[in-house]
Amino acid sequence: MQLEVLTRANGAALTVQQTHRALEAYLLWLFGRVLFTTAHGDTIDARWIAVAREIADAQNPGQVTPRSWGSAVLAHTFRALSTACLKAEGRPTLCGCPLLLQLWCYERLPIGRPYVNAAEPYGTDFYPDRGALQLLGGPTFGSLWTRRQVSSALHL
């Protein structure tokens, strides 16, 4: 994959191999700490190593196996919520994708969420990089809560 040149703190450019390993480390963090959290403390499931390496080492998008990330995250989160609710011994632990759960709660439950004026249309000013907006195909679900002006008071 084409990556912009990353630099170290001292300003020296990373080699291609270092850039690939940095991307692999980021993907492992993303998979293990954001999308597919578990109760294993500070470890990440080993099954993500091969996936992260495949993505990091790919020279073009065609070399990456297509995966349904949305359904995988949703299934993992549902299973983790079910396990947490049914756990009889030990401490129940919330696993899955807490970010997805938080955004879903913001959308569905009016209690405790920040107020966002939904009448304001999405604008392209959310994304200073127009290329990113074109790549994404439009604003993402989470941008409603992260890129808009929110207030804690409900204005009627």
Tab-separated table of C-alpha atoms in Angstrom:
chain	number	residue	atom	x	y	z
A	1	MET	CA	0.000	0.000	0.000
A	2	GLN	CA	1.233	3.491	-0.643
A	3	LEU	CA	2.075	5.235	2.601
A	4	GLU	CA	3.253	8.737	3.185
A	5	VAL	CA	6.745	9.028	4.582
A	6	LEU	CA	6.710	8.694	8.351
A	7	THR	CA	9.423	10.395	10.362
A	8	ARG	CA	10.937	9.709	13.726
A	9	ALA	CA	11.256	12.282	16.454
A	10	ASN	CA	14.767	13.110	15.243
A	11	GLY	CA	13.506	13.759	11.714
A	12	ALA	CA	15.037	10.683	10.026
A	13	ALA	CA	12.736	8.975	7.525
A	14	LEU	CA	11.646	5.412	8.235
A	15	THR	CA	12.563	2.658	5.822
A	16	VAL	CA	9.813	0.836	3.925
A	17	GLN	CA	10.215	-2.173	6.237
A	18	GLN	CA	9.915	0.046	9.335
A	19	THR	CA	6.842	1.724	7.883
A	20	HIS	CA	5.192	-1.659	7.247
A	21	ARG	CA	5.961	-2.800	10.805
A	22	ALA	CA	4.602	0.495	12.211
A	23	LEU	CA	1.388	-0.036	10.224
A	24	GLU	CA	1.221	-3.618	11.473
A	25	ALA	CA	1.613	-2.424	15.084
A	26	TYR	CA	-1.126	0.171	14.574
A	27	LEU	CA	-3.467	-2.432	13.067
A	28	LEU	CA	-2.822	-4.803	15.982
A	29	TRP	CA	-3.690	-1.993	18.386
A	30	LEU	CA	-6.816	-1.165	16.347
A	31	PHE	CA	-8.008	-4.774	16.211
A	32	GLY	CA	-7.150	-5.724	19.798
A	33	ARG	CA	-7.859	-2.499	21.678
A	34	VAL	CA	-10.633	-0.778	19.717
A	35	LEU	CA	-12.623	-3.156	17.517
A	36	PHE	CA	-12.337	-6.571	19.180
A	37	THR	CA	-11.581	-5.974	22.863
A	38	THR	CA	-11.412	-8.941	25.210
A	39	ALA	CA	-10.894	-9.494	28.926
A	40	HIS	CA	-7.307	-10.672	28.433
A	41	GLY	CA	-5.786	-7.563	29.974
A	42	ASP	CA	-2.827	-6.277	28.024
A	43	THR	CA	-2.684	-8.970	25.336
A	44	ILE	CA	-4.113	-9.108	21.838
A	45	ASP	CA	-5.507	-12.280	20.308
A	46	ALA	CA	-2.873	-13.957	18.109
A	47	ARG	CA	-5.342	-14.437	15.242
A	48	TRP	CA	-4.959	-10.736	14.376
A	49	ILE	CA	-1.215	-10.989	13.695
A	50	ALA	CA	-1.630	-12.663	10.296
A	51	VAL	CA	-4.399	-10.251	9.288
A	52	ALA	CA	-2.380	-7.191	10.301
A	53	ARG	CA	0.706	-8.483	8.506
A	54	GLU	CA	-1.304	-9.228	5.345
A	55	ILE	CA	-2.672	-5.683	5.263
A	56	ALA	CA	0.658	-4.040	6.147
A	57	ASP	CA	2.660	-5.981	3.563
A	58	ALA	CA	0.172	-5.649	0.687
A	59	GLN	CA	1.493	-3.696	-2.290
A	60	ASN	CA	-2.010	-2.954	-3.595
A	61	PRO	CA	-5.574	-3.348	-2.275
A	62	GLY	CA	-6.122	-6.457	-4.406
A	63	GLN	CA	-3.635	-8.365	-2.239
A	64	VAL	CA	-5.800	-7.957	0.863
A	65	THR	CA	-8.491	-10.557	1.469
A	66	PRO	CA	-11.902	-8.846	1.542
A	67	ARG	CA	-13.495	-9.081	4.967
A	68	SER	CA	-16.803	-7.924	6.383
A	69	TRP	CA	-15.396	-5.821	9.235
A	70	GLY	CA	-18.713	-4.262	10.206
A	71	SER	CA	-20.498	-7.569	10.692
A	72	ALA	CA	-17.474	-9.045	12.504
A	73	VAL	CA	-17.349	-6.136	14.980
A	74	LEU	CA	-21.106	-6.279	15.498
A	75	ALA	CA	-21.098	-10.056	16.061
A	76	HIS	CA	-18.160	-9.811	18.469
A	77	THR	CA	-19.853	-7.011	20.423
A	78	PHE	CA	-23.196	-8.878	20.646
A	79	ARG	CA	-21.443	-12.035	21.823
A	80	ALA	CA	-19.422	-10.104	24.414
A	81	LEU	CA	-22.535	-8.335	25.731
A	82	SER	CA	-24.341	-11.656	26.017
A	83	THR	CA	-21.399	-13.219	27.845
A	84	ALA	CA	-21.172	-10.257	30.245
A	85	CYS	CA	-24.886	-10.466	31.057
A	86	LEU	CA	-24.858	-14.208	31.686
A	87	LYS	CA	-21.592	-14.466	33.610
A	88	ALA	CA	-22.303	-16.003	37.007
A	89	GLU	CA	-18.767	-16.357	38.395
A	90	GLY	CA	-16.004	-13.831	38.591
A	91	ARG	CA	-16.363	-10.260	37.464
A	92	PRO	CA	-18.441	-9.505	34.379
A	93	THR	CA	-16.405	-7.594	31.820
A	94	LEU	CA	-17.659	-5.432	28.988
A	95	CYS	CA	-15.845	-6.491	25.835
A	96	GLY	CA	-16.539	-6.062	22.145
A	97	CYS	CA	-16.307	-2.597	20.619
A	98	PRO	CA	-17.100	0.016	23.283
A	99	LEU	CA	-16.907	2.821	20.722
A	100	LEU	CA	-19.616	1.194	18.605
A	101	LEU	CA	-21.747	0.663	21.704
A	102	GLN	CA	-21.299	4.295	22.779
A	103	LEU	CA	-22.228	5.648	19.346
A	104	TRP	CA	-25.241	3.333	19.188
A	105	CYS	CA	-26.366	4.570	22.631
A	106	TYR	CA	-25.958	8.190	21.515
A	107	GLU	CA	-28.178	7.478	18.506
A	108	ARG	CA	-30.850	5.480	20.329
A	109	LEU	CA	-30.985	6.657	23.955
A	110	PRO	CA	-31.709	10.338	24.645
A	111	ILE	CA	-30.505	10.149	28.267
A	112	GLY	CA	-26.937	11.256	28.903
A	113	ARG	CA	-25.931	12.009	25.367
A	114	PRO	CA	-24.659	15.339	24.093
A	115	TYR	CA	-27.159	17.407	22.145
A	116	VAL	CA	-26.432	17.801	18.448
A	117	ASN	CA	-28.670	19.780	16.136
A	118	ALA	CA	-29.614	17.100	13.630
A	119	ALA	CA	-31.299	19.695	11.403
A	120	GLU	CA	-27.869	20.999	10.379
A	121	PRO	CA	-26.781	19.105	7.285
A	122	TYR	CA	-23.390	17.495	7.026
A	123	GLY	CA	-20.957	19.763	5.315
A	124	THR	CA	-17.679	19.048	3.629
A	125	ASP	CA	-16.041	21.399	6.131
A	126	PHE	CA	-15.864	18.423	8.522
A	127	TYR	CA	-13.042	17.062	6.412
A	128	PRO	CA	-10.253	19.515	5.601
A	129	ASP	CA	-8.715	16.831	3.367
A	130	ARG	CA	-11.148	16.484	0.451
A	131	GLY	CA	-9.400	13.293	-0.696
A	132	ALA	CA	-10.337	11.575	2.572
A	133	LEU	CA	-13.967	12.570	2.103
A	134	GLN	CA	-13.990	11.100	-1.411
A	135	LEU	CA	-12.258	7.941	-0.195
A	136	LEU	CA	-14.857	7.447	2.544
A	137	GLY	CA	-17.775	8.212	0.249
A	138	GLY	CA	-19.151	10.821	2.644
A	139	PRO	CA	-19.172	11.577	6.349
A	140	THR	CA	-18.924	8.546	8.625
A	141	PHE	CA	-21.395	7.556	11.338
A	142	GLY	CA	-19.120	8.673	14.174
A	143	SER	CA	-18.453	12.087	12.654
A	144	LEU	CA	-21.885	13.242	13.837
A	145	TRP	CA	-20.625	13.009	17.414
A	146	THR	CA	-16.972	13.909	16.941
A	147	ARG	CA	-16.953	16.686	14.354
A	148	ARG	CA	-20.070	18.684	15.189
A	149	GLN	CA	-20.602	21.348	17.794
A	150	VAL	CA	-22.291	19.723	20.781
A	151	SER	CA	-23.782	21.171	23.927
A	152	SER	CA	-24.896	19.523	27.124
A	153	ALA	CA	-28.236	21.361	27.174
A	154	LEU	CA	-31.223	20.405	25.064
A	155	HIS	CA	-32.536	23.413	23.136
A	156	LEU	CA	-36.218	23.153	22.356
